[in-house]
Structure formats: C-alpha cells, structure tokens
C-alpha cells in the first residue's frame, strides 16, 4: 500500500491551483449518458474517481477520452448497457448516479446496492423512493436493485433528508420524464447548482437548484454540451487548513468564496486570516496557534462534513479544548485513532469528539481510512515534528489531484513512498 512521506514543521507558503470539483464532474459524466451527443467537461481533474466513473460509463457503451487540452470528451451514442459492474459500484458509491440517467434514456437499469464504507452505511432508499414515485418498477434481490419504466412521469417528491445523491439522481431522471417534477427539501450544494447548469446546456429545463425546491420540466431528448465545472470547494478548504495548521500563507485560485463561507468563518474564528485578494482568489494566513472551536457538520450551506477530518487535525494543536459533532455520517471519526498515534488528545463518543489541543504533534506511521481522513493525516504530518508516513494514499488519490506536487510547490517536504520504507533517518517507522 503506497504512502506519502512527510517531514513536518515547515510553514507552507505560495500559490496553489484548485482543480475542478470532483463531486460536480462525476455527476456530469453520469448525465452524459442521457444523450447520444458529445459532451466535454473542461479541466476534469486527473483523479481516481474520475477514472472509475469513466470505466463505468465505458462499460455502459459510452466512449470516453481525454483530449490534448485535458478535457474529458464523452460520446454517448453507443450507450446500450443497463448494468453497472459490481466491482466498480463497490469501489465508488457515486456509481449509483447512473441509475437516473439510464432509467431515463434506456427505461431500465440494474446496479448492485452500494455497500457501506469507512464513514458509515450508505443506503439509497431516498433515491429509490423518488424513482418509484416517478413510476419506476423497482425490485431488490441478492444485493442488486433493478428499475424499469417505459417512461418516467413527473411528480412531486419530498425528500425526508436533503441527500446530495438522491437530489442529483432524481434531477437527472426527471429531465426526460413526461411532465414536470418538483423535488422539495433537496440538497443545496453548489455542485447541484452546477449540475443544473450543465443539464440546461444539454437542453433540459431545470430551475431552482440551491433553493428549497427544484423544478424539472421533462423534454423529449437532450443534446451534447460543453462545461467547465466549479472549483473544488473541499480541495480548496483542505489547502486553507494547510495554511492555518502550518502557520503559513497560501493563495488559492480559482475558488468561489461563497462556496467556502462556512470554512472561512470557522478558520477566522480559530484566528486565521482569510482575505479575498482578487476574483476567485483567496489568501489564507496562519501565524498563531489556532483557537479552539465548536464544529457541527450539516448539509450545505452548513459546515461541510467533508471538511470535518481536516478540522480535527487543526484543532488537535489548538490552544484549548474543541468539540466536533458529526451529524451527516454515523462513523466518520476513524481518523481520531490515527491522530492519537501522533500525540493528539481526542476522545470520541459516537458522533461527537472532544479534542484537547496539544502544543505539537509528533510524526508517526498512520493509515488513511478514507479520502478526507487521508487528507487530515497529511495536514497533521505537515504540522508535526519529525517524519510521518500516511499509508493508504490511494484513498487520497480518489479526490486530490497531484497532491504531493501541489504541496511541494508550497514548500512542503513530501514524497510518495512504497509501503514500509524506513524513515529517511534510517529509523524504521514501526506500527505498534
Ligand atoms: C455526497 O455523497 C458526496 N459524494 C460526499 O462526499 C459528501 O460527504 C456527501 O454528499 C454529503 O455532503 C459525492 O458527491 C460523490 P448524501 P452522497 O446522499 O450523495 C444518508 C467526499 O469526500 N442517506 O447526502 O452519498 C447517507 O447514508 C464524499 O467527496 C440515506 O440515509 O451523500 C449519509 O449518512 C464523501 N439514504 C447522509 O444521508 C439515502 O437514500 C448523506 O448522504 C441517501 C443518503
């Protein structure tokens, strides 16, 4: 299992280019299944989840290539498959987002029920409930779910929880339904507003994304479209924390300040300086020990759950005790165990963590359990005294493009290593 080796203790200083949003690009790739036209997604990040989604839609008959400009080009003319391969769905939960598009285009879809993952069970009953309301006949057996519909019918759907994936699956399914669909209590994430923009470029009639109801007027067919997705607000937030935890100064571009408002507010509350220094450009400065916080994750525009692990790393060196309450997932605290190996003082009780800040963390060999936990451990290693190896970097590669290059560009002493390579000083990094 490859890892990232870090020698900590240096302030990160410089500029970092933020990639396009993983959690926007993946849905646009699924939406491209709904047309026999050609779609182009500009600046699509070179990350594992994009490759996995590309493999998935190729299995379904789409042709996916990357042109010389780094744009992802998808030709949906050959789409004839309706079954998502189990190994791909189990590798990436976002694979279930092909359900709405395939049901809309082909009238049938069969996908394995996504398993749980490191951050908790990941059911899809809200997706299925909405598709049933639109007239799909759904059967579940032997770990697979199959949906059929000659043509989906527009209807009014009220989501019990503002699920991001359910909102997106139903939005896409409704684009080719007969009549109008209203999704009430939808998720409001910026990636959903961006998906609305992309769908409308394809000829769909979607409005209201980002608000308390989304209206989709079904059309007969969709065409290809080109689009540059929004910058990745979670990647940006991760580098914002990197500036704060290393007492450095980082300029991030492009970033849409509104999309990182909750993270900005919490970093300012912790004592970091966050300034807009140009269009879509932020400067973040650390420079003192973070002040303790109370962080409670919520659906957008609340504090994002995908930034919770990174803030736990920051608060592990705060000047006081913090409380972190994770309300979105049931077990997104595994990174606490690994931070404790670096000297953090954290007590976890269910979905709540008490983090008593220590003055310094110490380098250790730690293991990432998921994408954002891996990012958090890298941040901790950047701030810690000595050497850290974060194993399981394949999790990080799912959503962070060229992370070691970007960190080295900020002055970090990091490199990718094969498993169990002794620390540079010859002292083996021993896992207890
Ligand atoms: C999206 O996942 C993101 N992934 C996640 O980012 C993010 O953490 C999450 O939204 C919340 O913001 C992508 O966009 C690819 P949900 P999704 O449906 O759609 C429960 C990352 O790090 N739920 O809003 O799966 C669910 O179990 C990833 O980039 C149901 O109970 O999120 C979870 O506890 C991690 N039933 C909560 O809702 C359902 O039918 C939020 O899930 C659907 C969801």
Coordinates of C-alpha atoms and ligand atoms in Angstrom, one line a residue:
X1 CA 0.0 0.0 0.0
X2 CA 1.7 3.2 -1.2
X3 CA 2.1 6.1 1.2
X4 CA 3.1 9.7 1.4
X5 CA 6.2 10.5 3.5
X6 CA 6.3 14.0 5.1
X7 CA 8.9 15.8 7.1
X8 CA 6.8 18.3 9.1
X9 CA 7.4 21.6 10.8
X10 CA 7.7 23.9 7.8
X11 CA 5.2 26.8 7.1
X12 CA 3.5 26.3 3.7
X13 CA 3.9 29.4 1.6
X14 CA 2.9 30.1 -2.0
X15 CA 0.1 29.7 -4.5
X16 CA -1.9 26.6 -5.3
X17 CA -4.2 26.0 -8.3
X18 CA -7.5 24.4 -7.3
X19 CA -8.9 21.7 -9.5
X20 CA -12.4 21.3 -10.8
X21 CA -14.9 19.8 -8.3
X22 CA -14.8 16.0 -8.1
X23 CA -18.4 16.0 -6.8
X24 CA -19.6 18.0 -9.8
X25 CA -17.6 16.2 -12.5
X26 CA -18.8 12.7 -11.5
X27 CA -22.4 13.7 -11.9
X28 CA -21.9 15.4 -15.2
X29 CA -20.2 12.2 -16.5
X30 CA -23.3 10.3 -15.5
X31 CA -25.6 12.9 -17.1
X32 CA -23.7 12.5 -20.4
X33 CA -25.3 9.0 -20.6
X34 CA -28.6 10.7 -21.4
X35 CA -27.7 11.9 -24.8
X36 CA -26.3 10.4 -28.0
X37 CA -24.5 13.7 -28.4
X38 CA -20.9 14.7 -27.5
X39 CA -20.2 16.2 -24.1
X40 CA -17.0 17.9 -23.0
X41 CA -16.1 18.5 -19.4
X42 CA -13.2 21.0 -19.2
X43 CA -10.4 20.8 -16.6
X44 CA -11.7 17.5 -15.4
X45 CA -9.3 16.5 -12.6
X46 CA -6.9 13.5 -13.1
X47 CA -8.1 11.6 -10.0
X48 CA -9.1 8.0 -9.4
X49 CA -12.8 8.6 -9.0
X50 CA -13.0 10.3 -12.5
X51 CA -11.1 7.2 -13.9
X52 CA -13.5 4.9 -12.1
X53 CA -16.6 6.7 -13.5
X54 CA -15.0 6.8 -16.9
X55 CA -14.6 3.0 -16.7
X56 CA -18.2 2.6 -15.6
X57 CA -19.7 4.6 -18.4
X58 CA -17.5 2.9 -20.9
X59 CA -18.9 -0.4 -19.7
X60 CA -22.3 1.0 -20.5
X61 CA -21.3 1.8 -24.0
X62 CA -20.1 5.4 -23.8
X63 CA -16.8 6.4 -25.4
X64 CA -14.6 8.5 -23.0
X65 CA -11.4 10.1 -24.0
X66 CA -9.2 13.0 -22.7
X67 CA -8.3 15.5 -25.4
X68 CA -4.9 17.3 -25.6
X69 CA -6.3 20.1 -23.6
X70 CA -7.1 17.8 -20.6
X71 CA -10.8 18.0 -21.3
X72 CA -12.9 14.9 -20.8
X73 CA -14.9 14.1 -24.0
X74 CA -17.8 11.7 -23.7
X75 CA -19.7 10.3 -26.7
X76 CA -23.0 8.7 -25.6
X77 CA -24.1 7.5 -29.0
X78 CA -23.2 3.9 -28.1
X79 CA -24.8 3.7 -24.7
X80 CA -26.7 0.4 -24.6
X81 CA -25.8 -1.1 -21.3
X82 CA -28.0 -1.0 -18.3
X83 CA -26.0 -2.9 -15.8
X84 CA -23.3 -1.3 -13.6
X85 CA -20.5 -3.8 -12.9
X86 CA -20.4 -4.7 -9.2
X87 CA -16.6 -4.2 -8.7
X88 CA -17.0 -0.6 -9.9
X89 CA -20.0 0.3 -7.8
X90 CA -18.4 -1.2 -4.7
X91 CA -15.2 0.9 -5.4
X92 CA -17.2 4.1 -5.7
X93 CA -20.6 4.9 -4.3
X94 CA -21.2 7.7 -6.8
X95 CA -21.7 4.9 -9.4
X96 CA -25.3 4.7 -8.3
X97 CA -25.7 8.0 -10.0
X98 CA -26.0 6.2 -13.3
X99 CA -29.5 5.0 -12.2
X100 CA -31.4 8.1 -13.0
X101 CA -29.7 8.7 -16.4
X102 CA -30.0 5.1 -17.6
X103 CA -33.6 4.8 -16.5
X104 CA -34.4 8.0 -18.3
X105 CA -32.6 7.0 -21.5
X106 CA -33.0 3.2 -21.7
X107 CA -36.0 2.5 -19.5
X108 CA -34.1 0.0 -17.4
X109 CA -31.1 -0.1 -15.0
X110 CA -29.5 -2.7 -12.8
X111 CA -27.0 -1.8 -10.1
X112 CA -25.5 -3.5 -7.1
X113 CA -26.7 -2.0 -3.8
X114 CA -23.7 0.1 -2.7
X115 CA -22.0 -1.4 0.4
X116 CA -21.2 0.6 3.4
X117 CA -17.8 2.3 3.6
X118 CA -15.4 3.6 6.2
X119 CA -17.7 6.6 7.1
X120 CA -20.9 4.6 7.6
X121 CA -23.7 2.8 5.8
X122 CA -24.6 4.4 2.5
X123 CA -28.2 3.4 1.8
X124 CA -30.1 4.7 -1.3
X125 CA -33.7 4.3 -0.2
X126 CA -34.3 8.0 -0.9
X127 CA -33.1 7.6 -4.4
X128 CA -35.4 4.5 -4.9
X129 CA -38.4 6.1 -3.2
X130 CA -38.2 9.1 -5.6
X131 CA -37.9 6.9 -8.7
X132 CA -40.9 4.8 -7.6
X133 CA -42.9 8.0 -7.2
X134 CA -41.9 8.7 -10.8
X135 CA -43.4 5.4 -11.9
X136 CA -40.3 3.1 -11.9
X137 CA -41.0 -0.5 -11.0
X138 CA -38.1 -1.4 -8.6
X139 CA -37.1 -4.8 -7.4
X140 CA -34.3 -5.6 -5.0
X141 CA -32.8 -9.1 -4.8
X142 CA -29.4 -10.7 -3.9
X143 CA -27.8 -7.3 -3.4
X144 CA -28.9 -5.9 -6.7
X145 CA -31.6 -3.3 -7.4
X146 CA -33.3 -3.3 -10.8
X147 CA -35.5 -0.5 -12.1
X148 CA -37.7 -0.4 -15.1
X149 CA -40.0 2.3 -16.6
X150 CA -41.3 2.8 -20.1
X151 CA -41.3 6.5 -19.4
X152 CA -40.9 8.2 -16.1
X153 CA -43.7 10.5 -15.1
X154 CA -43.2 13.9 -13.5
X155 CA -44.5 14.2 -9.9
X156 CA -43.9 16.0 -6.6
X157 CA -41.2 14.4 -4.4
X158 CA -40.4 15.5 -0.8
X159 CA -37.0 14.2 0.4
X160 CA -37.0 13.1 4.0
X161 CA -33.4 14.2 4.1
X162 CA -31.6 16.6 1.7
X163 CA -29.5 13.8 0.2
X164 CA -27.0 15.1 -2.4
X165 CA -27.0 11.9 -4.4
X166 CA -30.8 11.4 -4.3
X167 CA -31.3 15.0 -5.4
X168 CA -29.0 14.5 -8.3
X169 CA -30.3 11.1 -9.4
X170 CA -33.9 12.4 -9.4
X171 CA -33.0 15.7 -11.1
X172 CA -31.4 13.7 -14.0
X173 CA -34.2 11.1 -14.2
X174 CA -36.8 13.9 -14.3
X175 CA -35.1 15.6 -17.3
X176 CA -36.6 13.1 -19.8
X177 CA -39.8 12.3 -17.8
X178 CA -43.3 13.2 -19.1
X179 CA -44.4 16.3 -17.3
X180 CA -43.0 18.4 -14.5
X181 CA -41.2 17.1 -11.4
X182 CA -40.8 19.1 -8.2
X183 CA -38.1 18.0 -5.7
X184 CA -38.8 19.5 -2.2
X185 CA -36.2 19.6 0.6
X186 CA -33.4 19.0 -2.0
X187 CA -29.7 19.2 -1.2
X188 CA -28.4 22.7 -1.9
X189 CA -24.7 22.0 -2.5
X190 CA -23.0 24.2 -5.2
X191 CA -22.3 21.0 -7.2
X192 CA -26.1 20.6 -7.6
X193 CA -26.4 24.2 -9.0
X194 CA -23.5 23.4 -11.4
X195 CA -25.3 20.2 -12.5
X196 CA -28.4 22.2 -13.2
X197 CA -26.3 24.5 -15.4
X198 CA -24.9 21.5 -17.3
X199 CA -28.2 19.8 -17.7
X200 CA -29.8 23.0 -19.1
X201 CA -26.8 23.3 -21.6
X202 CA -27.9 19.8 -22.7
X203 CA -31.4 21.2 -23.4
X204 CA -33.0 20.2 -20.1
X205 CA -35.4 22.6 -18.3
X206 CA -34.3 22.7 -14.7
X207 CA -34.6 25.6 -12.2
X208 CA -34.4 26.3 -8.5
X209 CA -31.2 24.3 -7.6
X210 CA -29.6 25.8 -4.5
X211 CA -33.0 26.7 -3.1
X212 CA -35.8 24.9 -1.3
X213 CA -37.4 23.3 -4.3
X214 CA -36.1 22.2 -7.8
X215 CA -38.4 22.2 -10.8
X216 CA -37.7 20.0 -13.8
X217 CA -39.9 20.1 -16.9
X218 CA -39.4 16.9 -18.9
X219 CA -38.2 17.2 -22.5
X220 CA -38.1 14.6 -25.3
X221 CA -34.4 14.4 -25.7
X222 CA -31.1 16.0 -24.7
X223 CA -28.1 17.0 -26.7
X224 CA -24.3 17.2 -26.0
X225 CA -22.8 20.2 -24.1
X226 CA -19.5 21.7 -23.0
X227 CA -18.9 22.9 -19.5
X228 CA -16.2 23.9 -17.0
X229 CA -17.2 22.7 -13.6
X230 CA -16.9 24.9 -10.5
X231 CA -13.6 24.7 -8.5
X232 CA -13.4 22.0 -5.8
X233 CA -14.5 23.7 -2.6
X234 CA -13.3 20.8 -0.4
X235 CA -9.9 20.7 -2.0
X236 CA -9.7 24.5 -1.5
X237 CA -10.8 24.1 2.1
X238 CA -8.1 21.5 2.6
X239 CA -5.4 23.9 1.5
X240 CA -6.9 26.7 3.5
X241 CA -6.5 24.5 6.6
X242 CA -2.9 23.7 5.4
X243 CA -2.1 27.4 5.7
X244 CA -3.6 27.6 9.2
X245 CA -2.1 24.4 10.6
X246 CA 1.5 25.2 9.4
X247 CA 1.3 28.9 10.2
X248 CA 1.9 29.6 6.6
X249 CA 0.4 31.8 3.8
X250 CA -1.3 30.3 0.8
X251 CA -3.0 31.9 -2.1
X252 CA -5.7 29.7 -3.7
X253 CA -7.1 30.1 -7.2
X254 CA -9.7 29.5 -8.6
X255 CA -12.0 29.4 -5.6
X256 CA -15.6 30.7 -5.3
X257 CA -15.6 32.5 -1.8
X258 CA -19.3 31.9 -1.3
X259 CA -18.8 28.1 -1.6
X260 CA -16.3 28.1 1.3
X261 CA -18.1 30.6 3.5
X262 CA -18.6 28.1 6.4
X263 CA -15.0 27.0 6.3
X264 CA -13.8 30.6 6.1
X265 CA -15.9 31.6 9.1
X266 CA -14.5 28.8 11.2
X267 CA -10.9 29.5 10.2
X268 CA -11.4 33.2 11.1
X269 CA -12.9 32.1 14.5
X270 CA -9.8 30.0 15.0
X271 CA -7.6 33.1 14.4
X272 CA -6.6 32.6 10.8
X273 CA -6.7 35.5 8.4
X274 CA -8.8 34.8 5.2
X275 CA -8.9 37.6 2.6
X276 CA -10.3 37.9 -0.9
X277 CA -7.4 39.2 -2.9
X278 CA -8.8 39.0 -6.4
X279 CA -11.7 37.5 -8.5
X280 CA -12.0 33.8 -7.4
X281 CA -8.8 34.2 -5.3
X282 CA -8.3 33.8 -1.6
X283 CA -5.3 34.3 0.7
X284 CA -5.2 32.4 3.9
X285 CA -2.6 33.1 6.7
X286 CA -2.0 31.1 9.9
X287 CA 0.6 32.6 12.1
X288 CA -0.6 31.7 15.6
X289 CA -1.8 28.6 17.5
X290 CA -5.5 28.0 16.5
X291 CA -8.1 28.9 19.0
X292 CA -10.5 26.1 20.0
X293 CA -13.9 25.7 18.2
X294 CA -17.2 24.1 18.3
X295 CA -17.7 22.5 14.9
X296 CA -21.0 20.8 13.9
X297 CA -21.3 19.4 10.4
X298 CA -24.5 20.0 8.4
X299 CA -25.8 19.9 4.9
X300 CA -24.8 22.9 2.7
X301 CA -24.7 25.8 3.5
X302 CA -23.7 24.5 6.9
X303 CA -20.2 23.4 7.8
X304 CA -19.3 20.6 5.4
X305 CA -18.8 17.0 6.7
X306 CA -16.1 16.6 4.1
X307 CA -14.0 19.2 6.0
X308 CA -14.6 17.6 9.4
X309 CA -11.4 15.4 9.4
X310 CA -9.2 18.3 8.3
X311 CA -10.5 20.5 11.1
X312 CA -9.9 17.7 13.6
X313 CA -6.3 17.8 12.6
X314 CA -6.2 21.6 13.0
X315 CA -7.9 21.5 16.4
X316 CA -5.6 18.8 17.6
X317 CA -3.0 21.6 18.0
X318 CA -5.4 24.3 19.2
X319 CA -4.9 26.3 22.4
X320 CA -7.7 24.7 24.3
X321 CA -10.5 22.1 24.0
X322 CA -12.8 21.8 21.0
X323 CA -16.0 19.9 20.3
X324 CA -16.7 18.3 16.9
X325 CA -20.2 17.0 16.2
X326 CA -20.6 14.9 13.0
X327 CA -24.3 14.9 12.1
X328 CA -24.2 13.6 8.5
X329 CA -22.4 10.2 8.8
X330 CA -22.6 7.7 11.6
X331 CA -18.9 6.8 11.8
X332 CA -16.8 9.4 10.4
X333 CA -14.3 9.6 13.3
X334 CA -11.8 6.9 12.4
X335 CA -9.1 9.5 11.8
X336 CA -9.1 10.3 15.5
X337 CA -7.4 7.0 16.3
X338 CA -4.6 7.8 13.8
X339 CA -4.2 11.4 15.1
X340 CA -3.8 9.9 18.6
X341 CA -0.8 8.0 17.3
X342 CA 0.7 11.4 16.5
X343 CA 0.1 12.6 20.1
X344 CA -3.3 14.1 19.7
X345 CA -5.6 14.1 22.7
X346 CA -9.0 13.2 21.4
X347 CA -11.9 11.4 23.0
X348 CA -14.7 10.2 20.6
X349 CA -18.2 9.3 21.9
X350 CA -20.3 8.1 18.9
X351 CA -20.6 11.1 16.5
X352 CA -19.0 13.6 18.9
X353 CA -15.3 14.2 19.5
X354 CA -13.7 16.2 22.3
X355 CA -10.3 17.5 21.0
X356 CA -7.9 18.9 23.6
X357 CA -5.2 20.8 21.8
X358 CA -1.6 19.8 22.3
X359 CA 1.3 22.2 21.5
X360 CA 2.9 19.9 18.9
X361 CA 2.1 16.6 17.2
X362 CA 4.9 14.1 16.5
X363 CA 5.4 12.2 13.3
X364 CA 4.3 8.6 13.1
X365 CA 3.2 5.9 10.6
X366 CA -0.5 6.3 10.2
X367 CA -3.2 4.9 7.8
X368 CA -5.9 6.6 5.9
X369 CA -9.4 5.0 6.2
X370 CA -11.0 7.3 3.5
X371 CA -10.4 10.2 1.3
X372 CA -10.8 13.1 3.7
X373 CA -9.2 11.2 6.7
X374 CA -6.2 10.8 4.5
X375 CA -6.1 14.5 3.8
X376 CA -6.4 15.2 7.5
X377 CA -3.4 12.9 8.3
X378 CA -1.3 14.7 5.7
X379 CA -2.2 18.0 7.2
X380 CA -1.2 16.7 10.7
X381 CA 2.1 15.4 9.2
X382 CA 2.8 18.8 7.7
X383 CA 2.5 20.4 11.2
X384 CA 4.1 17.6 13.2
X385 CA 7.7 17.4 14.4
X386 CA 9.6 14.8 12.6
X387 CA 8.6 12.3 9.9
X388 CA 5.2 10.9 9.1
X389 CA 4.1 8.3 6.6
X390 CA 0.4 8.3 5.7
X391 CA -0.3 4.8 4.2
X392 CA -3.4 4.2 2.1
X393 CA -2.7 7.1 -0.2
X394 CA -4.9 5.5 -2.8
X395 CA -7.8 6.9 -0.8
X396 CA -6.4 10.4 -1.2
X397 CA -5.8 9.9 -4.9
X398 CA -9.5 9.5 -5.3
X399 CA -10.1 13.2 -4.9
X400 CA -6.9 15.2 -4.7
X401 CA -5.2 15.8 -8.0
X402 CA -1.4 15.8 -7.8
X403 CA -1.4 16.4 -4.1
X404 CA 2.3 15.9 -3.5
X405 CA 3.2 18.2 -6.4
X406 CA 0.9 20.9 -5.1
X407 CA 2.3 20.6 -1.5
X408 CA 5.9 20.6 -2.8
X409 CA 5.0 23.8 -4.7
X410 CA 4.1 25.3 -1.3
X411 CA 7.5 24.3 0.2
X412 CA 6.4 21.0 1.9
X413 CA 9.0 18.2 2.3
X414 CA 6.8 15.4 1.0
X415 CA 7.2 12.4 -1.4
X416 CA 5.3 9.3 -2.4
X417 CA 6.8 6.0 -1.0
X418 CA 6.1 2.4 -1.3
X419 CA 4.9 0.6 1.8
X420 CA 7.1 0.3 4.9
X421 CA 10.0 2.2 3.6
X422 CA 12.1 3.2 6.7
X423 CA 12.2 6.8 7.5
X424 CA 15.0 8.8 5.9
X425 CA 16.9 8.9 9.1
X426 CA 17.1 5.1 9.0
X427 CA 14.8 4.8 12.0
X428 CA 12.2 2.3 10.8
X429 CA 8.7 3.7 11.2
X430 CA 7.2 1.0 13.3
X431 CA 3.5 0.4 13.5
X432 CA 2.6 -0.6 17.1
Ligands
LIG1 C1 -22.1 13.2 -1.4 O1 -22.3 11.9 -1.0 C2 -20.6 13.4 -1.6 N1 -20.1 12.5 -2.6 C3 -19.9 13.1 -0.3 O2 -18.5 13.4 -0.5 C4 -20.5 14.0 0.8 O3 -19.9 13.7 2.0 C5 -22.0 13.9 0.9 O4 -22.6 14.1 -0.4 C6 -22.6 14.9 1.9 O5 -22.2 16.2 1.5 C7 -20.3 12.8 -3.9 O6 -20.9 13.8 -4.3 C8 -19.7 11.8 -4.9 P1 -25.9 12.0 0.8 P2 -23.8 11.2 -1.0 O7 -26.7 11.2 0.0 O8 -24.6 11.7 -2.2 C9 -27.7 9.2 4.2 C10 -16.2 13.0 -0.5 O9 -15.4 13.0 0.4 N2 -28.5 8.8 3.1 O10 -26.1 13.5 1.0 O11 -23.7 9.8 -0.8 C11 -26.2 8.8 3.9 O12 -26.1 7.5 4.4 C12 -17.6 12.3 -0.4 O13 -16.0 13.6 -1.6 C13 -29.6 7.9 3.4 O14 -29.7 7.5 4.6 O15 -24.3 11.9 0.3 C14 -25.4 9.8 4.7 O16 -25.4 9.4 6.1 C15 -17.6 11.5 0.9 N3 -30.4 7.4 2.5 C16 -26.2 11.1 4.5 O17 -27.6 10.7 4.1 C17 -30.2 7.8 1.1 O18 -31.0 7.3 0.3 C18 -25.7 12.0 3.4 O19 -25.7 11.3 2.2 C19 -29.2 8.7 0.8 C20 -28.4 9.2 1.8

